[in-house]
């Protein structure tokens, strides 16, 4: 059976073929491999895809940009070796991705078991992560607000679905070719409980963790708000607070010291400083919710032009990277000439 993946806008019928079943994304991804209602691809030996480049590497495995042969559509494939992975954890991430249907969340296309590996197929965000844009310079306040607005929309959606992300940071905010920021990586996400609290292992990235996670492991969705505040400082200063500290010392300070602030606070607007204060309250119940933060002046001022701001940011960061690459080439040529 030929299959379109979820949300396809064109489900044409061919009189000479079996009727196609619309069950997933992206538009026009047609293949001859069976895909069940759980979006699990079967009878696939991996030949449906061509791996083009490696996008990243982690303890779990690697992420690649790949092309679906029959349509030419790009996707990101997260690979896991079955022998060394926690199947329960991977299935948990897949389950969270399957539940999400939001333009602010990286889209899940399905999973494939290929010999001793599992592939998770996802939306390919060609502009990379926000973290990549901090390589040579920080973001401006306007750019930070423009990124935070859709991220708040994504977190608000997740929280409405009872999902706590638990690992919000610049590396997990990806930007699509069209300039849409999207939340990615649900490897340590957890389902919120009906009581509004969740008990879980101390997982995530320590420098971005909220005090309550580090102290007791008991937390609710407002832990993501703390992480967003740290992420905003990361965008402003290129690194999260206390990144130079020994990790155990940093974790101690997160719990015991006052909330972090911008190093050169006087150089930033009062709206931005107050936005961070609303996110970085030591007591979770004192923090603003994502819905409330969307109404903050720091965010509302950015909303009318946030897409244009992000596209301009991409152009500026691309030129900046090209200039540094050209400078590096010139330095190499000069060294070779001198030698």
Short mmCIF file of the C-alpha atoms (twelve columns), coordinates in Angstrom:
data_MODEL
# 
_entry.id   MODEL 
# 
loop_
_atom_site.group_PDB 
_atom_site.id 
_atom_site.type_symbol 
_atom_site.label_atom_id 
_atom_site.label_alt_id 
_atom_site.label_comp_id 
_atom_site.label_asym_id 
_atom_site.label_seq_id 
_atom_site.Cartn_x 
_atom_site.Cartn_y 
_atom_site.Cartn_z 
_atom_site.pdbx_PDB_model_num 
ATOM 1   C CA . UNK A 1   0.000  0.000  0.000   1 
ATOM 2   C CA . UNK A 2   1.389  3.407  -0.926  1 
ATOM 3   C CA . UNK A 3   1.102  5.801  1.981   1 
ATOM 4   C CA . UNK A 4   1.157  9.535  2.594   1 
ATOM 5   C CA . UNK A 5   2.257  10.566 6.055   1 
ATOM 6   C CA . UNK A 6   0.086  12.691 8.378   1 
ATOM 7   C CA . UNK A 7   -1.411 16.071 7.388   1 
ATOM 8   C CA . UNK A 8   -0.738 15.581 3.666   1 
ATOM 9   C CA . UNK A 9   -2.409 18.251 1.547   1 
ATOM 10  C CA . UNK A 10  -2.397 16.195 -1.641  1 
ATOM 11  C CA . UNK A 11  -3.729 12.659 -1.577  1 
ATOM 12  C CA . UNK A 12  -4.151 11.923 -5.276  1 
ATOM 13  C CA . UNK A 13  -5.623 8.631  -6.407  1 
ATOM 14  C CA . UNK A 14  -4.111 6.623  -9.213  1 
ATOM 15  C CA . UNK A 15  -6.580 4.336  -10.934 1 
ATOM 16  C CA . UNK A 16  -3.819 1.819  -11.584 1 
ATOM 17  C CA . UNK A 17  -2.728 1.701  -7.935  1 
ATOM 18  C CA . UNK A 18  -4.242 0.883  -4.587  1 
ATOM 19  C CA . UNK A 19  -5.999 3.852  -2.961  1 
ATOM 20  C CA . UNK A 20  -3.576 5.814  -0.818  1 
ATOM 21  C CA . UNK A 21  -4.182 6.219  2.904   1 
ATOM 22  C CA . UNK A 22  -3.565 9.627  4.443   1 
ATOM 23  C CA . UNK A 23  -2.043 9.127  7.892   1 
ATOM 24  C CA . UNK A 24  0.946  11.418 8.323   1 
ATOM 25  C CA . UNK A 25  3.427  14.121 7.180   1 
ATOM 26  C CA . UNK A 26  5.166  15.488 5.179   1 
ATOM 27  C CA . UNK A 27  3.231  16.492 2.098   1 
ATOM 28  C CA . UNK A 28  3.772  14.082 -0.808  1 
ATOM 29  C CA . UNK A 29  6.081  11.649 0.975   1 
ATOM 30  C CA . UNK A 30  4.972  8.502  -0.842  1 
ATOM 31  C CA . UNK A 31  6.706  5.173  -0.450  1 
ATOM 32  C CA . UNK A 32  6.076  1.500  -1.084  1 
ATOM 33  C CA . UNK A 33  6.849  0.486  2.469   1 
ATOM 34  C CA . UNK A 34  3.912  -0.273 4.755   1 
ATOM 35  C CA . UNK A 35  3.270  2.258  7.522   1 
ATOM 36  C CA . UNK A 36  0.880  1.238  10.285  1 
ATOM 37  C CA . UNK A 37  -1.390 3.489  12.335  1 
ATOM 38  C CA . UNK A 38  1.411  3.900  14.902  1 
ATOM 39  C CA . UNK A 39  3.567  5.421  12.121  1 
ATOM 40  C CA . UNK A 40  5.933  2.472  12.282  1 
ATOM 41  C CA . UNK A 41  7.482  1.694  8.936   1 
ATOM 42  C CA . UNK A 42  7.904  -2.007 8.163   1 
ATOM 43  C CA . UNK A 43  9.581  -3.981 5.375   1 
ATOM 44  C CA . UNK A 44  12.193 -1.244 5.075   1 
ATOM 45  C CA . UNK A 45  15.873 -2.116 4.660   1 
ATOM 46  C CA . UNK A 46  16.938 1.496  4.696   1 
ATOM 47  C CA . UNK A 47  17.059 1.794  0.917   1 
ATOM 48  C CA . UNK A 48  14.193 4.294  0.871   1 
ATOM 49  C CA . UNK A 49  16.571 6.968  2.178   1 
ATOM 50  C CA . UNK A 50  19.924 8.439  1.240   1 
ATOM 51  C CA . UNK A 51  21.946 9.844  4.129   1 
ATOM 52  C CA . UNK A 52  23.479 13.168 3.048   1 
ATOM 53  C CA . UNK A 53  25.288 14.588 6.085   1 
ATOM 54  C CA . UNK A 54  25.736 14.167 9.800   1 
ATOM 55  C CA . UNK A 55  23.993 16.897 11.788  1 
ATOM 56  C CA . UNK A 56  24.946 15.919 15.317  1 
ATOM 57  C CA . UNK A 57  26.205 13.245 17.671  1 
ATOM 58  C CA . UNK A 58  25.153 12.301 21.187  1 
ATOM 59  C CA . UNK A 59  25.395 9.465  23.649  1 
ATOM 60  C CA . UNK A 60  22.285 7.903  22.101  1 
ATOM 61  C CA . UNK A 61  23.588 7.871  18.517  1 
ATOM 62  C CA . UNK A 62  23.621 10.386 15.679  1 
ATOM 63  C CA . UNK A 63  21.298 12.629 13.666  1 
ATOM 64  C CA . UNK A 64  21.551 12.812 9.871   1 
ATOM 65  C CA . UNK A 65  20.010 14.806 7.075   1 
ATOM 66  C CA . UNK A 66  18.492 12.330 4.664   1 
ATOM 67  C CA . UNK A 67  16.565 12.323 1.392   1 
ATOM 68  C CA . UNK A 68  13.521 10.149 0.772   1 
ATOM 69  C CA . UNK A 69  14.360 8.629  -2.634  1 
ATOM 70  C CA . UNK A 70  10.942 8.479  -4.256  1 
ATOM 71  C CA . UNK A 71  9.970  12.076 -3.437  1 
ATOM 72  C CA . UNK A 72  13.228 13.935 -2.835  1 
ATOM 73  C CA . UNK A 73  11.867 15.248 0.459   1 
ATOM 74  C CA . UNK A 74  14.392 16.015 3.191   1 
ATOM 75  C CA . UNK A 75  14.026 14.762 6.737   1 
ATOM 76  C CA . UNK A 76  16.170 14.361 9.834   1 
ATOM 77  C CA . UNK A 77  16.863 10.797 10.955  1 
ATOM 78  C CA . UNK A 78  17.864 10.139 14.544  1 
ATOM 79  C CA . UNK A 79  19.597 6.763  14.722  1 
ATOM 80  C CA . UNK A 80  19.867 4.466  17.722  1 
ATOM 81  C CA . UNK A 81  21.832 1.247  18.026  1 
ATOM 82  C CA . UNK A 82  19.490 -1.229 19.704  1 
ATOM 83  C CA . UNK A 83  22.251 -2.844 21.668  1 
ATOM 84  C CA . UNK A 84  23.244 0.259  23.603  1 
ATOM 85  C CA . UNK A 85  19.991 2.132  24.027  1 
ATOM 86  C CA . UNK A 86  17.271 2.254  26.624  1 
ATOM 87  C CA . UNK A 87  14.256 1.069  24.636  1 
ATOM 88  C CA . UNK A 88  11.847 2.397  27.238  1 
ATOM 89  C CA . UNK A 89  13.377 5.873  27.000  1 
ATOM 90  C CA . UNK A 90  13.334 5.880  23.194  1 
ATOM 91  C CA . UNK A 91  9.750  4.669  23.060  1 
ATOM 92  C CA . UNK A 92  8.851  7.402  25.530  1 
ATOM 93  C CA . UNK A 93  10.356 10.062 23.268  1 
ATOM 94  C CA . UNK A 94  8.523  8.638  20.258  1 
ATOM 95  C CA . UNK A 95  5.247  8.620  22.167  1 
ATOM 96  C CA . UNK A 96  5.627  12.297 23.076  1 
ATOM 97  C CA . UNK A 97  6.476  13.193 19.474  1 
ATOM 98  C CA . UNK A 98  3.479  11.246 18.169  1 
ATOM 99  C CA . UNK A 99  1.152  13.139 20.482  1 
ATOM 100 C CA . UNK A 100 2.312  16.552 19.298  1 
ATOM 101 C CA . UNK A 101 0.640  18.415 16.476  1 
ATOM 102 C CA . UNK A 102 1.893  21.978 16.608  1 
ATOM 103 C CA . UNK A 103 3.832  24.250 14.241  1 
ATOM 104 C CA . UNK A 104 6.066  25.086 17.209  1 
ATOM 105 C CA . UNK A 105 7.182  21.475 17.750  1 
ATOM 106 C CA . UNK A 106 9.451  19.443 15.471  1 
ATOM 107 C CA . UNK A 107 7.156  17.116 13.513  1 
ATOM 108 C CA . UNK A 108 7.454  13.339 13.876  1 
ATOM 109 C CA . UNK A 109 7.191  11.307 10.656  1 
ATOM 110 C CA . UNK A 110 7.529  7.773  11.983  1 
ATOM 111 C CA . UNK A 111 10.123 5.185  12.978  1 
ATOM 112 C CA . UNK A 112 11.953 2.453  11.125  1 
ATOM 113 C CA . UNK A 113 13.746 -0.629 12.417  1 
ATOM 114 C CA . UNK A 114 16.684 -1.401 10.155  1 
ATOM 115 C CA . UNK A 115 18.638 -4.465 11.173  1 
ATOM 116 C CA . UNK A 116 20.224 -3.600 14.559  1 
ATOM 117 C CA . UNK A 117 19.207 0.056  14.469  1 
ATOM 118 C CA . UNK A 118 16.126 2.145  15.036  1 
ATOM 119 C CA . UNK A 119 15.581 5.301  13.035  1 
ATOM 120 C CA . UNK A 120 13.290 8.089  14.193  1 
ATOM 121 C CA . UNK A 121 12.192 10.248 11.251  1 
ATOM 122 C CA . UNK A 122 11.555 13.919 11.938  1 
ATOM 123 C CA . UNK A 123 11.135 17.334 10.399  1 
ATOM 124 C CA . UNK A 124 14.423 18.669 8.996   1 
ATOM 125 C CA . UNK A 125 15.134 22.199 10.228  1 
ATOM 126 C CA . UNK A 126 17.740 23.393 7.755   1 
ATOM 127 C CA . UNK A 127 18.702 26.575 9.622   1 
ATOM 128 C CA . UNK A 128 20.071 24.550 12.523  1 
ATOM 129 C CA . UNK A 129 19.797 25.277 16.228  1 
ATOM 130 C CA . UNK A 130 19.727 28.675 17.908  1 
ATOM 131 C CA . UNK A 131 22.905 27.521 19.684  1 
ATOM 132 C CA . UNK A 132 24.674 27.515 16.295  1 
ATOM 133 C CA . UNK A 133 23.910 31.215 15.933  1 
ATOM 134 C CA . UNK A 134 25.790 32.038 19.128  1 
ATOM 135 C CA . UNK A 135 29.141 30.868 17.794  1 
ATOM 136 C CA . UNK A 136 30.551 34.340 17.160  1 
ATOM 137 C CA . UNK A 137 28.180 36.805 18.824  1 
ATOM 138 C CA . UNK A 138 25.086 36.947 21.053  1 
ATOM 139 C CA . UNK A 139 21.567 37.745 19.882  1 
ATOM 140 C CA . UNK A 140 20.069 41.193 20.226  1 
ATOM 141 C CA . UNK A 141 17.125 41.781 22.554  1 
ATOM 142 C CA . UNK A 142 14.752 41.939 19.605  1 
ATOM 143 C CA . UNK A 143 16.063 38.629 18.287  1 
ATOM 144 C CA . UNK A 144 15.770 37.012 21.725  1 
ATOM 145 C CA . UNK A 145 12.147 38.130 22.029  1 
ATOM 146 C CA . UNK A 146 11.420 36.922 18.487  1 
ATOM 147 C CA . UNK A 147 12.732 33.453 19.380  1 
ATOM 148 C CA . UNK A 148 11.030 33.354 22.785  1 
ATOM 149 C CA . UNK A 149 7.564  34.118 21.386  1 
ATOM 150 C CA . UNK A 150 7.160  30.893 19.335  1 
ATOM 151 C CA . UNK A 151 9.015  28.890 21.991  1 
ATOM 152 C CA . UNK A 152 6.488  30.083 24.580  1 
ATOM 153 C CA . UNK A 153 3.735  29.023 22.174  1 
ATOM 154 C CA . UNK A 154 5.358  25.590 21.890  1 
ATOM 155 C CA . UNK A 155 5.761  25.197 25.647  1 
ATOM 156 C CA . UNK A 156 2.189  26.386 26.197  1 
ATOM 157 C CA . UNK A 157 1.016  23.688 23.780  1 
ATOM 158 C CA . UNK A 158 3.111  20.984 25.473  1 
ATOM 159 C CA . UNK A 159 1.834  21.960 28.907  1 
ATOM 160 C CA . UNK A 160 -1.761 21.858 27.640  1 
ATOM 161 C CA . UNK A 161 -1.044 18.260 26.595  1 
ATOM 162 C CA . UNK A 162 0.402  17.476 30.024  1 
ATOM 163 C CA . UNK A 163 3.994  17.262 28.761  1 
ATOM 164 C CA . UNK A 164 6.973  18.766 30.598  1 
ATOM 165 C CA . UNK A 165 9.948  19.163 28.254  1 
ATOM 166 C CA . UNK A 166 12.694 19.265 30.949  1 
ATOM 167 C CA . UNK A 167 15.565 20.162 28.625  1 
ATOM 168 C CA . UNK A 168 14.869 23.601 27.206  1 
ATOM 169 C CA . UNK A 169 18.032 25.291 25.880  1 
ATOM 170 C CA . UNK A 170 19.297 26.912 22.689  1 
ATOM 171 C CA . UNK A 171 20.561 23.579 21.351  1 
ATOM 172 C CA . UNK A 172 16.990 22.253 21.427  1 
ATOM 173 C CA . UNK A 173 15.414 25.151 19.545  1 
ATOM 174 C CA . UNK A 174 15.676 24.422 15.824  1 
ATOM 175 C CA . UNK A 175 14.817 26.792 12.989  1 
ATOM 176 C CA . UNK A 176 13.160 25.651 9.775   1 
ATOM 177 C CA . UNK A 177 14.052 26.864 6.285   1 
ATOM 178 C CA . UNK A 178 11.122 29.292 6.490   1 
ATOM 179 C CA . UNK A 179 12.396 30.763 9.758   1 
ATOM 180 C CA . UNK A 180 10.075 28.996 12.195  1 
ATOM 181 C CA . UNK A 181 11.652 28.170 15.603  1 
ATOM 182 C CA . UNK A 182 10.601 24.722 16.814  1 
ATOM 183 C CA . UNK A 183 11.150 22.851 20.071  1 
ATOM 184 C CA . UNK A 184 13.070 19.590 19.646  1 
ATOM 185 C CA . UNK A 185 14.474 16.666 21.649  1 
ATOM 186 C CA . UNK A 186 11.995 14.955 23.945  1 
ATOM 187 C CA . UNK A 187 14.508 12.452 25.282  1 
ATOM 188 C CA . UNK A 188 13.971 13.443 28.925  1 
ATOM 189 C CA . UNK A 189 10.410 14.751 28.688  1 
ATOM 190 C CA . UNK A 190 7.841  13.480 31.147  1 
ATOM 191 C CA . UNK A 191 4.081  13.363 31.487  1 
ATOM 192 C CA . UNK A 192 2.719  15.765 34.075  1 
ATOM 193 C CA . UNK A 193 0.463  14.191 36.697  1 
ATOM 194 C CA . UNK A 194 -3.108 15.141 37.502  1 
ATOM 195 C CA . UNK A 195 -1.866 16.762 40.709  1 
ATOM 196 C CA . UNK A 196 0.233  19.168 38.677  1 
ATOM 197 C CA . UNK A 197 3.460  17.644 39.979  1 
ATOM 198 C CA . UNK A 198 5.731  15.011 38.560  1 
ATOM 199 C CA . UNK A 199 8.334  12.904 40.286  1 
ATOM 200 C CA . UNK A 200 11.228 11.954 38.061  1 
ATOM 201 C CA . UNK A 201 14.939 11.333 37.865  1 
ATOM 202 C CA . UNK A 202 17.221 14.371 37.812  1 
ATOM 203 C CA . UNK A 203 17.548 14.491 34.068  1 
ATOM 204 C CA . UNK A 204 18.225 17.237 31.569  1 
ATOM 205 C CA . UNK A 205 21.133 19.654 31.300  1 
ATOM 206 C CA . UNK A 206 22.235 20.696 34.826  1 
ATOM 207 C CA . UNK A 207 22.976 24.371 34.082  1 
ATOM 208 C CA . UNK A 208 19.419 24.808 32.781  1 
ATOM 209 C CA . UNK A 209 17.660 22.842 35.539  1 
ATOM 210 C CA . UNK A 210 15.364 24.544 38.010  1 
ATOM 211 C CA . UNK A 211 16.206 24.525 41.743  1 
ATOM 212 C CA . UNK A 212 13.295 22.226 42.600  1 
ATOM 213 C CA . UNK A 213 14.460 19.539 40.159  1 
ATOM 214 C CA . UNK A 214 17.974 19.585 41.591  1 
ATOM 215 C CA . UNK A 215 16.826 19.686 45.205  1 
ATOM 216 C CA . UNK A 216 13.989 17.181 45.316  1 
ATOM 217 C CA . UNK A 217 13.281 15.833 41.853  1 
ATOM 218 C CA . UNK A 218 9.698  17.033 42.334  1 
ATOM 219 C CA . UNK A 219 8.520  19.613 39.842  1 
ATOM 220 C CA . UNK A 220 5.766  20.734 37.523  1 
ATOM 221 C CA . UNK A 221 5.521  22.459 34.152  1 
ATOM 222 C CA . UNK A 222 6.925  25.699 35.607  1 
ATOM 223 C CA . UNK A 223 10.347 24.013 35.599  1 
ATOM 224 C CA . UNK A 224 10.307 24.671 31.836  1 
ATOM 225 C CA . UNK A 225 9.761  28.377 32.506  1 
ATOM 226 C CA . UNK A 226 12.956 28.503 34.598  1 
ATOM 227 C CA . UNK A 227 14.853 26.764 31.798  1 
ATOM 228 C CA . UNK A 228 13.489 29.261 29.278  1 
ATOM 229 C CA . UNK A 229 14.803 32.110 31.439  1 
ATOM 230 C CA . UNK A 230 18.262 30.519 31.488  1 
ATOM 231 C CA . UNK A 231 17.979 29.994 27.724  1 
ATOM 232 C CA . UNK A 232 17.209 33.694 27.241  1 
ATOM 233 C CA . UNK A 233 20.374 34.582 29.190  1 
ATOM 234 C CA . UNK A 234 22.279 32.097 27.026  1 
ATOM 235 C CA . UNK A 235 21.060 33.956 23.923  1 
ATOM 236 C CA . UNK A 236 22.112 37.292 25.422  1 
ATOM 237 C CA . UNK A 237 25.545 36.192 26.687  1 
ATOM 238 C CA . UNK A 238 26.375 33.205 24.429  1 
ATOM 239 C CA . UNK A 239 26.651 30.923 27.469  1 
ATOM 240 C CA . UNK A 240 24.318 30.001 30.344  1 
ATOM 241 C CA . UNK A 241 25.022 31.394 33.823  1 
ATOM 242 C CA . UNK A 242 27.727 29.622 35.860  1 
ATOM 243 C CA . UNK A 243 29.094 27.746 32.835  1 
ATOM 244 C CA . UNK A 244 32.656 28.281 34.127  1 
ATOM 245 C CA . UNK A 245 31.906 26.654 37.477  1 
ATOM 246 C CA . UNK A 246 32.578 23.048 38.360  1 
ATOM 247 C CA . UNK A 247 29.281 21.307 37.594  1 
ATOM 248 C CA . UNK A 248 28.643 20.267 41.202  1 
ATOM 249 C CA . UNK A 249 29.414 23.793 42.379  1 
ATOM 250 C CA . UNK A 250 27.076 25.196 39.728  1 
ATOM 251 C CA . UNK A 251 24.267 22.866 40.819  1 
ATOM 252 C CA . UNK A 252 24.788 23.921 44.431  1 
ATOM 253 C CA . UNK A 253 24.587 27.607 43.480  1 
ATOM 254 C CA . UNK A 254 21.406 27.081 41.453  1 
ATOM 255 C CA . UNK A 255 19.774 25.739 44.597  1 
ATOM 256 C CA . UNK A 256 21.296 28.037 47.225  1 
ATOM 257 C CA . UNK A 257 22.259 31.335 45.582  1 
ATOM 258 C CA . UNK A 258 19.861 34.049 44.369  1 
ATOM 259 C CA . UNK A 259 18.519 33.587 40.822  1 
ATOM 260 C CA . UNK A 260 21.050 34.442 38.094  1 
ATOM 261 C CA . UNK A 261 20.950 37.840 36.412  1 
ATOM 262 C CA . UNK A 262 22.502 39.329 33.304  1 
ATOM 263 C CA . UNK A 263 26.168 40.208 33.811  1 
ATOM 264 C CA . UNK A 264 25.832 43.721 32.392  1 
ATOM 265 C CA . UNK A 265 22.229 44.323 33.333  1 
ATOM 266 C CA . UNK A 266 22.441 48.064 32.722  1 
ATOM 267 C CA . UNK A 267 23.004 47.445 29.006  1 
ATOM 268 C CA . UNK A 268 19.594 45.802 28.622  1 
ATOM 269 C CA . UNK A 269 16.053 47.144 28.703  1 
ATOM 270 C CA . UNK A 270 13.910 47.056 31.825  1 
ATOM 271 C CA . UNK A 271 11.398 44.881 29.964  1 
ATOM 272 C CA . UNK A 272 13.995 42.185 29.289  1 
ATOM 273 C CA . UNK A 273 15.327 42.281 32.849  1 
ATOM 274 C CA . UNK A 274 11.787 41.978 34.223  1 
ATOM 275 C CA . UNK A 275 10.956 39.146 31.812  1 
ATOM 276 C CA . UNK A 276 13.911 37.184 33.178  1 
ATOM 277 C CA . UNK A 277 12.852 37.930 36.743  1 
ATOM 278 C CA . UNK A 278 9.382  36.519 35.963  1 
ATOM 279 C CA . UNK A 279 10.977 33.294 34.691  1 
ATOM 280 C CA . UNK A 280 13.704 32.903 37.295  1 
ATOM 281 C CA . UNK A 281 11.853 32.817 40.594  1 
ATOM 282 C CA . UNK A 282 13.374 30.329 43.035  1 
ATOM 283 C CA . UNK A 283 9.916  29.109 44.088  1 
ATOM 284 C CA . UNK A 284 8.082  27.548 41.159  1 
ATOM 285 C CA . UNK A 285 4.689  28.895 42.212  1 
ATOM 286 C CA . UNK A 286 6.032  32.447 41.933  1 
ATOM 287 C CA . UNK A 287 6.926  32.084 38.248  1 
ATOM 288 C CA . UNK A 288 4.668  33.273 35.456  1 
ATOM 289 C CA . UNK A 289 3.049  30.665 33.231  1 
ATOM 290 C CA . UNK A 290 3.814  30.539 29.505  1 
ATOM 291 C CA . UNK A 291 0.436  32.122 28.752  1 
ATOM 292 C CA . UNK A 292 1.200  34.990 31.133  1 
ATOM 293 C CA . UNK A 293 4.685  35.458 29.703  1 
ATOM 294 C CA . UNK A 294 3.218  35.783 26.211  1 
ATOM 295 C CA . UNK A 295 1.464  38.914 27.494  1 
ATOM 296 C CA . UNK A 296 4.687  40.410 28.877  1 
ATOM 297 C CA . UNK A 297 5.739  43.686 27.159  1 
ATOM 298 C CA . UNK A 298 9.108  42.171 26.229  1 
ATOM 299 C CA . UNK A 299 7.251  39.609 24.095  1 
ATOM 300 C CA . UNK A 300 4.256  41.621 22.853  1 
ATOM 301 C CA . UNK A 301 6.515  44.293 21.350  1 
ATOM 302 C CA . UNK A 302 8.229  41.604 19.249  1 
ATOM 303 C CA . UNK A 303 5.126  39.784 17.983  1 
ATOM 304 C CA . UNK A 304 4.209  41.978 14.957  1 
ATOM 305 C CA . UNK A 305 7.619  41.554 13.313  1 
ATOM 306 C CA . UNK A 306 8.984  38.369 14.895  1 
ATOM 307 C CA . UNK A 307 9.176  36.410 11.609  1 
ATOM 308 C CA . UNK A 308 10.990 39.224 9.825   1 
ATOM 309 C CA . UNK A 309 13.322 39.595 12.813  1 
ATOM 310 C CA . UNK A 310 14.211 35.900 12.733  1 
ATOM 311 C CA . UNK A 311 14.821 35.881 8.969   1 
ATOM 312 C CA . UNK A 312 17.054 38.948 9.305   1 
ATOM 313 C CA . UNK A 313 18.885 37.248 12.179  1 
ATOM 314 C CA . UNK A 314 19.523 34.201 9.980   1 
ATOM 315 C CA . UNK A 315 20.933 36.388 7.200   1 
ATOM 316 C CA . UNK A 316 23.195 38.280 9.614   1 
ATOM 317 C CA . UNK A 317 24.475 35.120 11.281  1 
ATOM 318 C CA . UNK A 318 25.115 33.491 7.905   1 
ATOM 319 C CA . UNK A 319 27.209 36.467 6.767   1 
ATOM 320 C CA . UNK A 320 29.020 36.465 10.102  1 
ATOM 321 C CA . UNK A 321 29.885 32.779 9.750   1 
ATOM 322 C CA . UNK A 322 31.036 33.224 6.151   1 
ATOM 323 C CA . UNK A 323 33.267 36.129 7.167   1 
ATOM 324 C CA . UNK A 324 34.900 34.077 9.923   1 
ATOM 325 C CA . UNK A 325 35.375 31.126 7.561   1 
ATOM 326 C CA . UNK A 326 37.006 33.383 4.977   1 
ATOM 327 C CA . UNK A 327 39.250 34.912 7.648   1 
ATOM 328 C CA . UNK A 328 40.275 31.424 8.781   1 
ATOM 329 C CA . UNK A 329 41.130 30.485 5.187   1 
ATOM 330 C CA . UNK A 330 43.227 33.634 4.799   1 
ATOM 331 C CA . UNK A 331 45.137 32.819 7.989   1 
ATOM 332 C CA . UNK A 332 45.829 29.279 6.749   1 
ATOM 333 C CA . UNK A 333 47.038 30.598 3.375   1 
ATOM 334 C CA . UNK A 334 49.299 33.125 5.142   1 
ATOM 335 C CA . UNK A 335 50.831 30.418 7.342   1 
ATOM 336 C CA . UNK A 336 51.489 28.193 4.327   1 
ATOM 337 C CA . UNK A 337 53.091 31.099 2.481   1 
ATOM 338 C CA . UNK A 338 55.359 31.903 5.434   1 
ATOM 339 C CA . UNK A 339 56.386 28.266 5.769   1 
# 
